[in-house]
Amino acid sequence: LFGKASIRREETVVGNLPAKAQELLFFLIIHHNRVHTRERLAGQLWGEANDAQARKYMRQTLWHLQAGLGEDAATAQPLLLLDNQWLQFNRAASATVDIDQFERFFEAVRTLSDDGISAEQAALMLGAIRLYEAELLQGWYLDWCLLARERFHAMYLLMVDKLMHH
């Protein structure tokens, strides 16, 4: 999701997902640590539509996502966990997401003092910095995206600062 976002299944780019399906998927990936109600997401993605239309658009978008992405062949795990009321990105699926790796690296080093960084921890930070090839979802200007972009940029700057001190 850093730079121009892309979705790949193995080495093949999945390019047939509608824009709203991509937006929903990227939102769920970025906010993977919580369950989201369908009602709230429908209101966020289709705020201009009435409730019935927004729910209909949500059902259609979920169908597009499930049809376009399917199950994870390696684990037979769906990429989305969902029921009639809520949905969430399934972290048990074997999807590789650059921001997930970046966040794990960041969590491993964020509380370290500048003078207590080991060579291994410096290597973790360097790996995270390399993942951050460009801003999050480059070219997207939705409110939720801008907030997430700022959060990831702040993490990036903190790691660069720690690495420079090291």
PDB file of C-alpha atoms in Angstrom:
ATOM      1  CA  LEU A   1       0.000   0.000   0.000  1.00  0.00           C
ATOM      2  CA  PHE A   2       3.041   2.261   0.080  1.00  0.00           C
ATOM      3  CA  GLY A   3       3.252   4.178  -3.154  1.00  0.00           C
ATOM      4  CA  LYS A   4       0.759   3.293  -5.854  1.00  0.00           C
ATOM      5  CA  ALA A   5      -1.314   0.517  -4.311  1.00  0.00           C
ATOM      6  CA  SER A   6      -1.440  -2.832  -6.046  1.00  0.00           C
ATOM      7  CA  ILE A   7      -3.053  -6.172  -5.337  1.00  0.00           C
ATOM      8  CA  ARG A   8      -1.345  -9.325  -6.560  1.00  0.00           C
ATOM      9  CA  ARG A   9      -2.235 -12.970  -6.398  1.00  0.00           C
ATOM     10  CA  GLU A  10       1.152 -14.665  -6.583  1.00  0.00           C
ATOM     11  CA  GLU A  11       2.825 -12.609  -9.329  1.00  0.00           C
ATOM     12  CA  THR A  12      -0.340 -11.669 -11.223  1.00  0.00           C
ATOM     13  CA  VAL A  13      -1.812  -8.210 -10.655  1.00  0.00           C
ATOM     14  CA  VAL A  14      -5.498  -8.303  -9.710  1.00  0.00           C
ATOM     15  CA  GLY A  15      -6.775  -5.402 -11.759  1.00  0.00           C
ATOM     16  CA  ASN A  16     -10.491  -6.033 -12.048  1.00  0.00           C
ATOM     17  CA  LEU A  17     -11.635  -4.666  -8.696  1.00  0.00           C
ATOM     18  CA  PRO A  18     -13.875  -1.581  -8.801  1.00  0.00           C
ATOM     19  CA  ALA A  19     -12.562   1.526  -7.028  1.00  0.00           C
ATOM     20  CA  LYS A  20     -14.983   1.196  -4.085  1.00  0.00           C
ATOM     21  CA  ALA A  21     -13.983  -2.440  -3.604  1.00  0.00           C
ATOM     22  CA  GLN A  22     -10.342  -1.373  -3.459  1.00  0.00           C
ATOM     23  CA  GLU A  23     -11.199   1.436  -1.054  1.00  0.00           C
ATOM     24  CA  LEU A  24     -13.053  -0.940   1.244  1.00  0.00           C
ATOM     25  CA  LEU A  25     -10.257  -3.514   1.142  1.00  0.00           C
ATOM     26  CA  PHE A  26      -7.524  -0.955   1.801  1.00  0.00           C
ATOM     27  CA  PHE A  27      -9.525   0.581   4.657  1.00  0.00           C
ATOM     28  CA  LEU A  28      -9.978  -2.854   6.247  1.00  0.00           C
ATOM     29  CA  ILE A  29      -6.282  -3.682   5.852  1.00  0.00           C
ATOM     30  CA  ILE A  30      -5.149  -0.392   7.364  1.00  0.00           C
ATOM     31  CA  HIS A  31      -7.639  -0.741  10.228  1.00  0.00           C
ATOM     32  CA  HIS A  32      -7.118  -4.488  10.641  1.00  0.00           C
ATOM     33  CA  ASN A  33      -7.005  -4.367  14.428  1.00  0.00           C
ATOM     34  CA  ARG A  34     -10.753  -3.908  14.859  1.00  0.00           C
ATOM     35  CA  VAL A  35     -14.111  -5.181  13.695  1.00  0.00           C
ATOM     36  CA  HIS A  36     -16.175  -2.770  11.590  1.00  0.00           C
ATOM     37  CA  THR A  37     -19.949  -2.685  11.388  1.00  0.00           C
ATOM     38  CA  ARG A  38     -21.371  -2.840   7.906  1.00  0.00           C
ATOM     39  CA  GLU A  39     -23.636   0.083   8.699  1.00  0.00           C
ATOM     40  CA  ARG A  40     -20.750   2.364   9.666  1.00  0.00           C
ATOM     41  CA  LEU A  41     -18.667   1.363   6.642  1.00  0.00           C
ATOM     42  CA  ALA A  42     -21.605   1.804   4.283  1.00  0.00           C
ATOM     43  CA  GLY A  43     -22.170   5.292   5.682  1.00  0.00           C
ATOM     44  CA  GLN A  44     -18.494   6.138   5.319  1.00  0.00           C
ATOM     45  CA  LEU A  45     -18.101   4.857   1.762  1.00  0.00           C
ATOM     46  CA  TRP A  46     -21.501   5.991   0.451  1.00  0.00           C
ATOM     47  CA  GLY A  47     -22.373   8.919   2.713  1.00  0.00           C
ATOM     48  CA  GLU A  48     -24.327  10.632  -0.044  1.00  0.00           C
ATOM     49  CA  ALA A  49     -26.682   7.653  -0.484  1.00  0.00           C
ATOM     50  CA  ASN A  50     -29.673   6.832   1.692  1.00  0.00           C
ATOM     51  CA  ASP A  51     -29.343   3.913   4.136  1.00  0.00           C
ATOM     52  CA  ALA A  52     -31.010   1.338   1.879  1.00  0.00           C
ATOM     53  CA  GLN A  53     -28.832   2.294  -1.099  1.00  0.00           C
ATOM     54  CA  ALA A  54     -25.672   2.327   1.011  1.00  0.00           C
ATOM     55  CA  ARG A  55     -26.420  -1.196   2.299  1.00  0.00           C
ATOM     56  CA  LYS A  56     -27.075  -2.371  -1.266  1.00  0.00           C
ATOM     57  CA  TYR A  57     -23.786  -0.852  -2.454  1.00  0.00           C
ATOM     58  CA  MET A  58     -21.999  -2.536   0.467  1.00  0.00           C
ATOM     59  CA  ARG A  59     -23.405  -5.957  -0.497  1.00  0.00           C
ATOM     60  CA  GLN A  60     -22.374  -5.435  -4.128  1.00  0.00           C
ATOM     61  CA  THR A  61     -18.904  -4.264  -3.150  1.00  0.00           C
ATOM     62  CA  LEU A  62     -18.390  -7.254  -0.869  1.00  0.00           C
ATOM     63  CA  TRP A  63     -19.464  -9.534  -3.700  1.00  0.00           C
ATOM     64  CA  HIS A  64     -16.906  -7.877  -6.007  1.00  0.00           C
ATOM     65  CA  LEU A  65     -14.185  -8.322  -3.380  1.00  0.00           C
ATOM     66  CA  GLN A  66     -14.998 -11.958  -2.722  1.00  0.00           C
ATOM     67  CA  ALA A  67     -15.261 -12.743  -6.427  1.00  0.00           C
ATOM     68  CA  GLY A  68     -12.058 -10.867  -7.270  1.00  0.00           C
ATOM     69  CA  LEU A  69      -9.940 -12.128  -4.384  1.00  0.00           C
ATOM     70  CA  GLY A  70     -11.492 -15.437  -3.374  1.00  0.00           C
ATOM     71  CA  GLU A  71      -9.901 -17.570  -0.705  1.00  0.00           C
ATOM     72  CA  ASP A  72      -6.253 -17.810   0.113  1.00  0.00           C
ATOM     73  CA  ALA A  73      -5.243 -21.020  -1.652  1.00  0.00           C
ATOM     74  CA  ALA A  74      -2.395 -21.762   0.774  1.00  0.00           C
ATOM     75  CA  THR A  75      -4.565 -21.767   3.898  1.00  0.00           C
ATOM     76  CA  ALA A  76      -8.122 -21.910   2.518  1.00  0.00           C
ATOM     77  CA  GLN A  77      -8.725 -18.766   4.572  1.00  0.00           C
ATOM     78  CA  PRO A  78     -10.902 -15.966   3.250  1.00  0.00           C
ATOM     79  CA  LEU A  79      -9.232 -12.563   3.191  1.00  0.00           C
ATOM     80  CA  LEU A  80     -12.287 -11.056   4.860  1.00  0.00           C
ATOM     81  CA  LEU A  81     -14.102 -12.244   7.958  1.00  0.00           C
ATOM     82  CA  LEU A  82     -17.725 -11.194   7.825  1.00  0.00           C
ATOM     83  CA  ASP A  83     -21.268 -11.825   8.913  1.00  0.00           C
ATOM     84  CA  ASN A  84     -24.535  -9.909   8.517  1.00  0.00           C
ATOM     85  CA  GLN A  85     -23.465  -7.158  10.941  1.00  0.00           C
ATOM     86  CA  TRP A  86     -19.692  -6.719  10.694  1.00  0.00           C
ATOM     87  CA  LEU A  87     -16.526  -7.380   8.718  1.00  0.00           C
ATOM     88  CA  GLN A  88     -12.782  -7.399   9.258  1.00  0.00           C
ATOM     89  CA  PHE A  89      -9.592  -8.155   7.351  1.00  0.00           C
ATOM     90  CA  ASN A  90      -8.486 -11.705   8.188  1.00  0.00           C
ATOM     91  CA  ARG A  91      -4.921 -11.621   9.450  1.00  0.00           C
ATOM     92  CA  ALA A  92      -4.884 -15.451   9.500  1.00  0.00           C
ATOM     93  CA  ALA A  93      -4.886 -15.468   5.689  1.00  0.00           C
ATOM     94  CA  SER A  94      -1.394 -15.674   4.289  1.00  0.00           C
ATOM     95  CA  ALA A  95      -1.583 -12.315   2.535  1.00  0.00           C
ATOM     96  CA  THR A  96       1.612 -10.281   2.610  1.00  0.00           C
ATOM     97  CA  VAL A  97       0.957  -6.602   3.223  1.00  0.00           C
ATOM     98  CA  ASP A  98       3.800  -4.080   3.237  1.00  0.00           C
ATOM     99  CA  ILE A  99       2.208  -1.905   5.916  1.00  0.00           C
ATOM    100  CA  ASP A 100       1.753  -4.919   8.197  1.00  0.00           C
ATOM    101  CA  GLN A 101       5.469  -5.688   7.997  1.00  0.00           C
ATOM    102  CA  PHE A 102       6.279  -2.006   8.477  1.00  0.00           C
ATOM    103  CA  GLU A 103       4.112  -1.804  11.608  1.00  0.00           C
ATOM    104  CA  ARG A 104       5.707  -4.939  13.070  1.00  0.00           C
ATOM    105  CA  PHE A 105       9.177  -3.489  12.550  1.00  0.00           C
ATOM    106  CA  PHE A 106       8.052  -0.211  14.088  1.00  0.00           C
ATOM    107  CA  GLU A 107       6.553  -1.902  17.174  1.00  0.00           C
ATOM    108  CA  ALA A 108       9.808  -3.771  17.709  1.00  0.00           C
ATOM    109  CA  VAL A 109      11.857  -0.572  17.911  1.00  0.00           C
ATOM    110  CA  ARG A 110       9.573   2.348  18.780  1.00  0.00           C
ATOM    111  CA  THR A 111      10.324   2.430  22.509  1.00  0.00           C
ATOM    112  CA  LEU A 112      14.086   2.011  22.189  1.00  0.00           C
ATOM    113  CA  SER A 113      16.298   4.824  23.357  1.00  0.00           C
ATOM    114  CA  ASP A 114      18.556   6.274  20.687  1.00  0.00           C
ATOM    115  CA  ASP A 115      21.710   5.056  22.411  1.00  0.00           C
ATOM    116  CA  GLY A 116      20.447   1.525  23.111  1.00  0.00           C
ATOM    117  CA  ILE A 117      19.931   0.276  19.566  1.00  0.00           C
ATOM    118  CA  SER A 118      21.607  -2.976  18.621  1.00  0.00           C
ATOM    119  CA  ALA A 119      22.827  -3.835  15.126  1.00  0.00           C
ATOM    120  CA  GLU A 120      19.874  -6.245  14.768  1.00  0.00           C
ATOM    121  CA  GLN A 121      17.388  -3.534  15.713  1.00  0.00           C
ATOM    122  CA  ALA A 122      19.053  -1.107  13.316  1.00  0.00           C
ATOM    123  CA  ALA A 123      18.633  -3.718  10.584  1.00  0.00           C
ATOM    124  CA  LEU A 124      14.900  -3.962  11.437  1.00  0.00           C
ATOM    125  CA  MET A 125      14.545  -0.198  11.091  1.00  0.00           C
ATOM    126  CA  LEU A 126      16.437  -0.201   7.818  1.00  0.00           C
ATOM    127  CA  GLY A 127      14.121  -2.950   6.530  1.00  0.00           C
ATOM    128  CA  ALA A 128      11.073  -0.891   7.495  1.00  0.00           C
ATOM    129  CA  ILE A 129      12.501   2.246   5.897  1.00  0.00           C
ATOM    130  CA  ARG A 130      13.057   0.316   2.666  1.00  0.00           C
ATOM    131  CA  LEU A 131       9.391  -0.801   2.684  1.00  0.00           C
ATOM    132  CA  TYR A 132       8.326   2.840   2.848  1.00  0.00           C
ATOM    133  CA  GLU A 133       9.112   3.484  -0.811  1.00  0.00           C
ATOM    134  CA  ALA A 134       6.554   6.308  -1.053  1.00  0.00           C
ATOM    135  CA  GLU A 135       3.632   7.682   0.939  1.00  0.00           C
ATOM    136  CA  LEU A 136       0.715   5.446   1.801  1.00  0.00           C
ATOM    137  CA  LEU A 137      -1.819   5.054  -1.028  1.00  0.00           C
ATOM    138  CA  GLN A 138      -0.173   7.650  -3.194  1.00  0.00           C
ATOM    139  CA  GLY A 139      -2.766   9.647  -5.133  1.00  0.00           C
ATOM    140  CA  TRP A 140      -5.644   8.884  -2.734  1.00  0.00           C
ATOM    141  CA  TYR A 141      -7.082  11.889  -0.902  1.00  0.00           C
ATOM    142  CA  LEU A 142      -9.915  10.488   1.206  1.00  0.00           C
ATOM    143  CA  ASP A 143     -10.081  11.719   4.810  1.00  0.00           C
ATOM    144  CA  TRP A 144      -9.417   8.287   6.352  1.00  0.00           C
ATOM    145  CA  CYS A 145      -6.513   7.788   3.973  1.00  0.00           C
ATOM    146  CA  LEU A 146      -4.917  11.132   4.815  1.00  0.00           C
ATOM    147  CA  LEU A 147      -5.048  10.336   8.538  1.00  0.00           C
ATOM    148  CA  ALA A 148      -3.478   6.916   8.003  1.00  0.00           C
ATOM    149  CA  ARG A 149      -0.839   8.459   5.708  1.00  0.00           C
ATOM    150  CA  GLU A 150       0.151  10.916   8.461  1.00  0.00           C
ATOM    151  CA  ARG A 151       0.380   8.088  11.013  1.00  0.00           C
ATOM    152  CA  PHE A 152       2.662   5.976   8.814  1.00  0.00           C
ATOM    153  CA  HIS A 153       4.773   8.990   7.887  1.00  0.00           C
ATOM    154  CA  ALA A 154       5.277   9.786  11.584  1.00  0.00           C
ATOM    155  CA  MET A 155       6.391   6.181  12.198  1.00  0.00           C
ATOM    156  CA  TYR A 156       8.787   6.438   9.269  1.00  0.00           C
ATOM    157  CA  LEU A 157      10.301   9.694  10.528  1.00  0.00           C
ATOM    158  CA  LEU A 158      10.759   8.306  14.039  1.00  0.00           C
ATOM    159  CA  MET A 159      12.642   5.286  12.679  1.00  0.00           C
ATOM    160  CA  VAL A 160      14.795   7.445  10.405  1.00  0.00           C
ATOM    161  CA  ASP A 161      15.628   9.670  13.376  1.00  0.00           C
ATOM    162  CA  LYS A 162      16.545   6.677  15.571  1.00  0.00           C
ATOM    163  CA  LEU A 163      18.621   5.167  12.789  1.00  0.00           C
ATOM    164  CA  MET A 164      20.478   8.444  12.212  1.00  0.00           C
ATOM    165  CA  HIS A 165      21.313   8.633  15.937  1.00  0.00           C
ATOM    166  CA  HIS A 166      22.526   5.046  15.836  1.00  0.00           C
TER     167      HIS A 166
END
